[in-house]
CSV table of C-alpha atoms in Angstrom, one decimal:
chain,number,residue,atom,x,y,z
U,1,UNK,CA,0.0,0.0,0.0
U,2,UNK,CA,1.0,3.1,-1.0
U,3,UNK,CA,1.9,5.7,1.8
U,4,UNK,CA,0.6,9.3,0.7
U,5,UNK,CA,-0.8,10.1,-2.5
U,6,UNK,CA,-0.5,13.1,-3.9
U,7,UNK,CA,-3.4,15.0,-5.3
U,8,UNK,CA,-2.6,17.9,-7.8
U,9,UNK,CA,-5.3,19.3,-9.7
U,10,UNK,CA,-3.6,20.3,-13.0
U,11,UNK,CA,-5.4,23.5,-15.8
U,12,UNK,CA,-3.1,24.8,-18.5
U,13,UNK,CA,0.1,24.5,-16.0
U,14,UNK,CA,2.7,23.3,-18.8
U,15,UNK,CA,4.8,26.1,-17.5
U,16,UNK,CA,4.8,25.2,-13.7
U,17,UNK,CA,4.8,21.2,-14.2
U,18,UNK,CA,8.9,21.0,-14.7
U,19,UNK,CA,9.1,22.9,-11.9
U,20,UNK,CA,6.5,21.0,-9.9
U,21,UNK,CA,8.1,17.5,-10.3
U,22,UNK,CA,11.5,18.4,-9.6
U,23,UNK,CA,9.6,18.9,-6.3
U,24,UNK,CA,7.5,16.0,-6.0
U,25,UNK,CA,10.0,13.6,-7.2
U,26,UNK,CA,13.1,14.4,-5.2
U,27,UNK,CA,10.9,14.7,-1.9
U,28,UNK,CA,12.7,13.2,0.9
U,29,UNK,CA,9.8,11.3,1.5
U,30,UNK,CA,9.7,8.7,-1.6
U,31,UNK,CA,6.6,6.1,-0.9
U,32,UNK,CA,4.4,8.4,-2.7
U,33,UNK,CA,1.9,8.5,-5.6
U,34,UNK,CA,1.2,11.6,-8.0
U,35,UNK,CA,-2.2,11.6,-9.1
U,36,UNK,CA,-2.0,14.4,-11.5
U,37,UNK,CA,-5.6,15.3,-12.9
U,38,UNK,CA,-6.1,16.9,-15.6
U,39,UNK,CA,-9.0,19.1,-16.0
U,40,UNK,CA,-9.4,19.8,-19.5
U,41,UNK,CA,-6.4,22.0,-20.1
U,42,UNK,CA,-6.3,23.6,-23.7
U,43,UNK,CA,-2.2,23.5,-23.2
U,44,UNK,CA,0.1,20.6,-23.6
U,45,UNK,CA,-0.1,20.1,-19.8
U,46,UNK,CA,-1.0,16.3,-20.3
U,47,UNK,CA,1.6,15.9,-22.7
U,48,UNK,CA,4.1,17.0,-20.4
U,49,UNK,CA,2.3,15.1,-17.4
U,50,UNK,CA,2.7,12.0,-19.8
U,51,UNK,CA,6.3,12.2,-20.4
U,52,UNK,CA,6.7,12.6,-16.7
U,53,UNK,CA,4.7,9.2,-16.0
U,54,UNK,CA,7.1,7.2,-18.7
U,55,UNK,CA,10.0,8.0,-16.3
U,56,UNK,CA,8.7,7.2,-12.9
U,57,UNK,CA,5.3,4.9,-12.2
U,58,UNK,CA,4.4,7.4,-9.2
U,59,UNK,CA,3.1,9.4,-11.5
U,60,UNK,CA,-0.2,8.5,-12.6
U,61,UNK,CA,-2.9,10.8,-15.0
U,62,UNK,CA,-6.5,11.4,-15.2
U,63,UNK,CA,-7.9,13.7,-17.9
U,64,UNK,CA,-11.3,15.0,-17.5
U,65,UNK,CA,-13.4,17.5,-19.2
U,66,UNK,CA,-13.1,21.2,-17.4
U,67,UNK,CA,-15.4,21.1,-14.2
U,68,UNK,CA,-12.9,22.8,-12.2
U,69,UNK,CA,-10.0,22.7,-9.2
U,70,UNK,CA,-12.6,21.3,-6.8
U,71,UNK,CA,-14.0,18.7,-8.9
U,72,UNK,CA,-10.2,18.1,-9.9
U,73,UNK,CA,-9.4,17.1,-6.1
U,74,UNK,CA,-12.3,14.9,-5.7
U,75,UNK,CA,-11.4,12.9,-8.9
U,76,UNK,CA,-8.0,12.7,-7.4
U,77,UNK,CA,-8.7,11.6,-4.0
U,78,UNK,CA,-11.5,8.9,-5.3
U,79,UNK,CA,-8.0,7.7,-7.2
U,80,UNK,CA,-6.4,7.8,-3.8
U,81,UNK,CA,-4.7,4.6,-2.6
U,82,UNK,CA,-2.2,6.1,-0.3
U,83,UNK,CA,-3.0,5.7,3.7
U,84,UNK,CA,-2.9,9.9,3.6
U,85,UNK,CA,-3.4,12.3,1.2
U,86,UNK,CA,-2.6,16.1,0.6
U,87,UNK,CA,-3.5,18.0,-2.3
U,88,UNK,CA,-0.9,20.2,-4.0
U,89,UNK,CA,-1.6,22.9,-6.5
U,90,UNK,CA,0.6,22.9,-9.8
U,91,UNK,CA,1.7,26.6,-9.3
U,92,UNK,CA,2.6,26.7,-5.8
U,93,UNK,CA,6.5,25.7,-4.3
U,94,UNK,CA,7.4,23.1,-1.8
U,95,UNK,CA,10.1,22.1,0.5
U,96,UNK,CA,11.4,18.7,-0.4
U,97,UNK,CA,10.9,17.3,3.1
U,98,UNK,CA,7.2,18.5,2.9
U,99,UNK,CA,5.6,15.0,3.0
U,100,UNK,CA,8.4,13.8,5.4
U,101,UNK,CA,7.6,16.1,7.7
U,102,UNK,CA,3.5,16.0,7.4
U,103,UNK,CA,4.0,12.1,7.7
U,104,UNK,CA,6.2,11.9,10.5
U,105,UNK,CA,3.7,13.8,12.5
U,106,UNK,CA,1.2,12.0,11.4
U,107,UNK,CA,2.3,8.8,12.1
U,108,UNK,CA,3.6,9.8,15.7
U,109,UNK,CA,0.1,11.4,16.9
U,110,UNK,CA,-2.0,9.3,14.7
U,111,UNK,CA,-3.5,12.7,13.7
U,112,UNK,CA,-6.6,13.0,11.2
U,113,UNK,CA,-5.6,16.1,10.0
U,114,UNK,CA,-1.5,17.4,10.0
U,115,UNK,CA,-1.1,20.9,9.1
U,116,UNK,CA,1.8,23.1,8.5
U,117,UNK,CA,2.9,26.7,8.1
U,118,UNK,CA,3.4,27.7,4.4
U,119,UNK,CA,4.7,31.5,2.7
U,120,UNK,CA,3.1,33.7,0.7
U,121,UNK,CA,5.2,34.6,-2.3
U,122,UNK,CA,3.7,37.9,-4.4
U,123,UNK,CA,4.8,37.0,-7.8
U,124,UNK,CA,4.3,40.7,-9.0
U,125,UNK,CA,6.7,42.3,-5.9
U,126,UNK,CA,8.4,39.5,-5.3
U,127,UNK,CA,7.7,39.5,-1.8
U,128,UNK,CA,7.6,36.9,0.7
U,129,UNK,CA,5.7,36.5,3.9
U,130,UNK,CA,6.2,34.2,5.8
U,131,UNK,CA,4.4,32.6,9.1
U,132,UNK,CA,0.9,31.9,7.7
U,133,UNK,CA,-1.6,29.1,8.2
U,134,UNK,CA,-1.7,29.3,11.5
U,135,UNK,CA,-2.8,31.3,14.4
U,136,UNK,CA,-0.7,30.7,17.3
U,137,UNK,CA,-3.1,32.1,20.2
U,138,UNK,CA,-5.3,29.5,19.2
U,139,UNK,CA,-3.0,26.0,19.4
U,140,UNK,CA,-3.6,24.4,22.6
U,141,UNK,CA,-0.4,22.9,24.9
U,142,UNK,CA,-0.8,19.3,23.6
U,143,UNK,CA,0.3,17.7,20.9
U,144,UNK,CA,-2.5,16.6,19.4
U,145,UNK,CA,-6.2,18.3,19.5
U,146,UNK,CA,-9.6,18.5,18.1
U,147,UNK,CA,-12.4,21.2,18.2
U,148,UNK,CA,-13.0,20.1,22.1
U,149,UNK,CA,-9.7,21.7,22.7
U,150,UNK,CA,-10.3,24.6,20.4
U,151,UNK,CA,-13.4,26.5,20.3
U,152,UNK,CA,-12.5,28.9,17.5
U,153,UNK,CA,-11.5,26.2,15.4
U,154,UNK,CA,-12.3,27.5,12.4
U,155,UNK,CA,-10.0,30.4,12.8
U,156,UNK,CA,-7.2,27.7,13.8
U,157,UNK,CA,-5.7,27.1,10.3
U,158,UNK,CA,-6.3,29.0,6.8
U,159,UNK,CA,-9.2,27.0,4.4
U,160,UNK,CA,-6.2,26.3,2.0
U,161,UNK,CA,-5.4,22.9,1.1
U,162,UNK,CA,-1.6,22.7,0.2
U,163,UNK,CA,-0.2,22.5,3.7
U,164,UNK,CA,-2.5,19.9,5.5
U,165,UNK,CA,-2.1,15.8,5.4
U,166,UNK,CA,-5.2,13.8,5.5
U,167,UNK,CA,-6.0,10.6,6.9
U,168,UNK,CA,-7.8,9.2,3.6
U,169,UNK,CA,-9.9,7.0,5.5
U,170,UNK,CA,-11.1,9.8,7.5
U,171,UNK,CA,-11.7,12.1,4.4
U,172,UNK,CA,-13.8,9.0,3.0
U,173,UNK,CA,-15.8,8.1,5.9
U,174,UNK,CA,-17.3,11.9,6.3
U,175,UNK,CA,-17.2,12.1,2.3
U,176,UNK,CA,-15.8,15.5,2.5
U,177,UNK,CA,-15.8,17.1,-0.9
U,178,UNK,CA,-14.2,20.3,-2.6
U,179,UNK,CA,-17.1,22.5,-3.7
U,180,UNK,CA,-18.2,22.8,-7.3
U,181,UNK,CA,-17.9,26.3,-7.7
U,182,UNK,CA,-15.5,28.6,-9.3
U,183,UNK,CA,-14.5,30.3,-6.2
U,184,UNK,CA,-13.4,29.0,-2.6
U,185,UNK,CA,-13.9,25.7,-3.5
U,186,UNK,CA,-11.9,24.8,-0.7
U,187,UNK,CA,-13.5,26.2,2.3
U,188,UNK,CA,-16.0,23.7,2.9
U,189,UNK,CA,-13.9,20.8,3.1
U,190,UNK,CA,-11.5,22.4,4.9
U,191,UNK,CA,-13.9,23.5,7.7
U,192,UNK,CA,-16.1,20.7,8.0
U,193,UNK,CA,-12.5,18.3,8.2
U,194,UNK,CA,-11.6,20.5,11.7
U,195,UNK,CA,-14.5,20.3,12.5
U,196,UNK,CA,-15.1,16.6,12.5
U,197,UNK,CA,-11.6,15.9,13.2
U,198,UNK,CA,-11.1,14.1,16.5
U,199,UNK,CA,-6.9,13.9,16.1
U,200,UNK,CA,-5.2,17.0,15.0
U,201,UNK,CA,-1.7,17.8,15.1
U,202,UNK,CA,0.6,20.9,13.9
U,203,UNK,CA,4.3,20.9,12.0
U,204,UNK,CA,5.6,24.5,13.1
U,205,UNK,CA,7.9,25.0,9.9
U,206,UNK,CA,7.1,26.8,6.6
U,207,UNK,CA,7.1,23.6,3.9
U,208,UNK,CA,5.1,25.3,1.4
U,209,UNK,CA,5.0,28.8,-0.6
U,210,UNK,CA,1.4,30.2,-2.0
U,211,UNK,CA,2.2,32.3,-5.0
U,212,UNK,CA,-0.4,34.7,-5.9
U,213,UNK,CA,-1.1,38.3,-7.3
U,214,UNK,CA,-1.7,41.8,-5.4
U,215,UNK,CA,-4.7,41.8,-4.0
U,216,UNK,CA,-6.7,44.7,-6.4
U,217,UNK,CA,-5.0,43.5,-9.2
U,218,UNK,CA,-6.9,40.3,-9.4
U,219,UNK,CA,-8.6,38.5,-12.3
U,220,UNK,CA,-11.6,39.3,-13.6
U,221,UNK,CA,-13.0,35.4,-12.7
U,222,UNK,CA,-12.6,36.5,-8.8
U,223,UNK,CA,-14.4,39.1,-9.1
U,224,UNK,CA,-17.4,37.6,-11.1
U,225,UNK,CA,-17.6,34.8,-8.4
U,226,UNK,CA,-16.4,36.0,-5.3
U,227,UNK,CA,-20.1,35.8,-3.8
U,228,UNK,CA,-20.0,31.8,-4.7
U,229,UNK,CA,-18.4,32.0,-0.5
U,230,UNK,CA,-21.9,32.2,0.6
U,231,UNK,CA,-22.5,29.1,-1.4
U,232,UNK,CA,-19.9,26.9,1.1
U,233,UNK,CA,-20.7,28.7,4.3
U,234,UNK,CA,-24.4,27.4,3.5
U,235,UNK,CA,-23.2,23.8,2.9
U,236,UNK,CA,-20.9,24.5,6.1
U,237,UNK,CA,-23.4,25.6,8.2
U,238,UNK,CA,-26.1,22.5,7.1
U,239,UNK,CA,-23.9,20.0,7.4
U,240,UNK,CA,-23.0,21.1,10.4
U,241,UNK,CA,-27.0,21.5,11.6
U,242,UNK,CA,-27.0,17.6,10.3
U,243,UNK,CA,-24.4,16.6,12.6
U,244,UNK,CA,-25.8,18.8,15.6
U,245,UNK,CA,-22.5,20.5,15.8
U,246,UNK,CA,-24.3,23.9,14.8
U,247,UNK,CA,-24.7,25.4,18.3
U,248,UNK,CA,-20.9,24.1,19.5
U,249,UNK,CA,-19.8,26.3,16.2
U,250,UNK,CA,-21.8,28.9,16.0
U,251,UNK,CA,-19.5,31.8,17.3
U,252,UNK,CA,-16.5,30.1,15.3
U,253,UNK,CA,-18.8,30.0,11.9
U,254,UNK,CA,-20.2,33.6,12.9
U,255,UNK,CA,-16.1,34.9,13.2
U,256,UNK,CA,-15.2,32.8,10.0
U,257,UNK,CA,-18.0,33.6,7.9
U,258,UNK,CA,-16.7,37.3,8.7
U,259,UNK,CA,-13.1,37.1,8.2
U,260,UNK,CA,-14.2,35.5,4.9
U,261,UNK,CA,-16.2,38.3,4.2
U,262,UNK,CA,-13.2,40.5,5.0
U,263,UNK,CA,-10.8,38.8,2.7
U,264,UNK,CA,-13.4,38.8,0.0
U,265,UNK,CA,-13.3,43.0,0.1
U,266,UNK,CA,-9.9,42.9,0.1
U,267,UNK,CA,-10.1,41.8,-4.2
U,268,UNK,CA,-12.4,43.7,-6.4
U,269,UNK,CA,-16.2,42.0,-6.3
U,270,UNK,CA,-19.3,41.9,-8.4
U,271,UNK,CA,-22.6,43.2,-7.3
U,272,UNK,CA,-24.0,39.9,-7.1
U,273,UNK,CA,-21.4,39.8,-3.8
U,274,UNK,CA,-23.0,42.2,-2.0
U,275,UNK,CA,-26.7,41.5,-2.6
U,276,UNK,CA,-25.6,37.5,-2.2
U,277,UNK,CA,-23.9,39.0,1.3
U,278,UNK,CA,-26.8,40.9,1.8
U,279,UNK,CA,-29.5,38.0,1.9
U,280,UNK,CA,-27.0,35.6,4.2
U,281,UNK,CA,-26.6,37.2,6.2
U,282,UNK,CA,-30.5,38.1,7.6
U,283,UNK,CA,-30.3,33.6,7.7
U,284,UNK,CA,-29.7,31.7,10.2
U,285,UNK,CA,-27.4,32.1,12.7
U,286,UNK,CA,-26.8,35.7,12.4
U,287,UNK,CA,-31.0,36.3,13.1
U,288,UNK,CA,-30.2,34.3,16.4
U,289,UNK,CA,-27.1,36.2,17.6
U,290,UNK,CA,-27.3,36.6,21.4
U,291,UNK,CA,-26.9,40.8,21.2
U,292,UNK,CA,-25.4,41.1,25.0
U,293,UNK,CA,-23.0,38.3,24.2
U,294,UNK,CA,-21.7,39.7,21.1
U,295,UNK,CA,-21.8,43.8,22.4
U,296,UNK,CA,-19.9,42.2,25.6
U,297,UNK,CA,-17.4,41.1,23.0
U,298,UNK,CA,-17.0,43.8,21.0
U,299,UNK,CA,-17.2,46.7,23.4
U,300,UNK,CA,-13.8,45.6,24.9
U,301,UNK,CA,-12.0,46.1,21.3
U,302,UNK,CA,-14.3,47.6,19.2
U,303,UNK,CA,-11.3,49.1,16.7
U,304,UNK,CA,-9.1,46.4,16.1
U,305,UNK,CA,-7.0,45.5,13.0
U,306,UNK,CA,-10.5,43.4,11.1
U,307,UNK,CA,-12.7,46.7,11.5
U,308,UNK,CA,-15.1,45.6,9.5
U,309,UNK,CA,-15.9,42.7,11.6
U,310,UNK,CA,-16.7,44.9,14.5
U,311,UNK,CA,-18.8,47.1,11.9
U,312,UNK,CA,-20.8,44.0,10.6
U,313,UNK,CA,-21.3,42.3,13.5
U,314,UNK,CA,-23.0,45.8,15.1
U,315,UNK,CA,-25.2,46.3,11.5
U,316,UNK,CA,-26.5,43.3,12.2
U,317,UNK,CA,-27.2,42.8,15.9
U,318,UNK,CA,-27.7,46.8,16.6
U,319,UNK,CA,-28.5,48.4,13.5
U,320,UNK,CA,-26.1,50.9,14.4
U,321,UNK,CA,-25.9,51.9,10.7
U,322,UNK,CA,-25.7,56.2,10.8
U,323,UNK,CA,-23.1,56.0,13.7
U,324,UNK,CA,-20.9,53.5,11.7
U,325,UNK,CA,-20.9,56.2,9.1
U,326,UNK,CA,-19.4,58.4,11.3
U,327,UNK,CA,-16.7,56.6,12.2
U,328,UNK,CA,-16.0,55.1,9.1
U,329,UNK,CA,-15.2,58.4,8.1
U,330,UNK,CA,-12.5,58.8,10.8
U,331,UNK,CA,-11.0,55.6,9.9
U,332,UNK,CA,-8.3,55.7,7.1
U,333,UNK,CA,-7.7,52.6,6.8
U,334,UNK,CA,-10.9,50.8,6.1
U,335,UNK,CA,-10.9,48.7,3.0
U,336,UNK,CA,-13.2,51.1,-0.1
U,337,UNK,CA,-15.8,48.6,-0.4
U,338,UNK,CA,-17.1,49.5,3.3
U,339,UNK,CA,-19.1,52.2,2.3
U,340,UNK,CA,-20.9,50.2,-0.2
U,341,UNK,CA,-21.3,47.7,2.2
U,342,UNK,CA,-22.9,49.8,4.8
U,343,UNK,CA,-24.9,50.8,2.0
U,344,UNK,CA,-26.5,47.8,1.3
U,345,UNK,CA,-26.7,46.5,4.6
């Protein structure tokens, strides 16, 4: 049996896959298998995948017709024969001790879920940050955790998949599935894994590097789907209501549906964001929020770095709308969209 398989969803990449197995096939960790699928790319991405697979039989393609990164992962980890499994995206970099690392810890704890910290590499500056994935206030004394241990667990790790090991007969037995949208396909799963998690465990050492744009300068596809979030934190929140875990998580989904929001008005969006934003959030939970518990909350920090968390939480539990417009004027560094926000809201 194969030890970890590796998942990497793979769309018109052909100038990233040299790159990407020099990685994967000089990783310190060798019992590994590449599932490399390929999601209708219009480049010679297969071809080169292909050429790959004739020199080492870890490497194994699928070609299906363009449904997306999400769908991608699921075809890959249905394929996925490996004890664990951790799905890589063709663009990114890794350390080559990645899935030695991931698997040691793994192994030693028993873990469901193994995370890591991973860098942020701006591919336009050429900056790098590094530290993310994680938020350290949050990670318990112990070695291994779950949700009981951690009640803001969805503010424990980011919703990215390219630093976390999976136990793939955990990810089987909950049938946790990348979304089918365009956009945050990946918040879902990730969520609902910590949250059903009962074994987690944490590598404190950067193994991976996100590459991505400036935020502003994004493409146009983020902006014409960036409201498809709402679509996972409905899927969170009823799977989670199906599992009668909603109540345990309510003031983690509440914080996470927020930062989320935050993030989201950080990249240009559509309008269909903010009347999509609009709609969720008059649902359920937010229509249930206990007001004193949340104003007890807030009052003690009510401008810290997230601002707009402390202004949406008071729109919607106060209605505190012609104040907020006050101080948003005061406050240089709220993000533009805010005003439209409040506007809508």
């Amino acid at each position: 049996m194969t030890l970890v398989s590796v998942v990497v969803p793979v769309y018109n990449a052909s100038k990233y896959l040299n790159s990407l197995f020099n990685t994967l096939l000089n990783q310190t960790f060798t019992d590994i298998e590449i599932i490399c699928v390929d999601d209708g790319s219009k480049d010679d991405s297969a071809e080169i995948i292909k050429k790959f697979a004739c020199k080492d039989i870890r490497i194994k393609l699928i070609e299906q017709p363009n449904q997306g990164g999400g769908a991608a992962r699921n075809t890959g980890i249905e394929h996925a024969g490996g004890k664990y499994v951790i799905c890589l995206d063709s663009d990114d970099d890794y350390e080559k001790d990645l899935i030695e690392n991931l698997y040691n810890q793994a192994q030693k704890t028993n873990a469901d879920i193994t995370f890591c910290k991973y860098k942020k590499h701006n591919i336009k500056t050429g900056r790098i940050a590094g530290n993310k994935g994680v938020t350290y206030k949050l990670l318990p004394d112990k070695e291994v955790f779950s949700k009981n241990d951690v009640p803001d667990i969805f503010a424990l790790a980011d919703p990215v998949p390219y630093n976390k090991l999976y136990k793939t007969e955990f990810i089987k037995s909950r049938n946790l599935k990348y979304s089918l949208t365009k956009s945050t396909n990946d918040l879902a799963f990730t969520m609902l894994a910590f949250a059903f998690a009962k074994r987690i465990s944490f590598v404190d050492k950067e193994l991976a590097t996100y590459r991505f744009l400036t935020p502003g300068s994004g493409s146009t596809s983020r902006e014409k789907y960036s409201y498809q979030c709402v679509i996972a934190f409905k899927e969170i929140y009823n799977i989670l209501k199906e599992n009668s875990m909603e109540q345990t998580l309510k003031d983690s989904y509440i914080q996470r549906v927020l930062n989320s929001i935050y993030y989201e008005l950080n990249f240009p969006v559509g309008e269909k964001f903010f009347s999509s934003i609009k709609e969720f959030l008059q649902q359920e939970p937010f229509n249930t929020i206990d007001k004193s518990i949340i104003k007890e909350r807030f009052d003690t920090k009510p401008l810290y770095k997230n601002y707009i968390e402390y202004l949406l939480l008071n729109i919607i539990t106060f209605g505190l709308i012609p104040n907020l417009r006050e101080k948003v004027k005061l406050k240089s560094l709220i993000i533009k969209n805010t005003k439209k926000l409040l506007n809508i809201l």
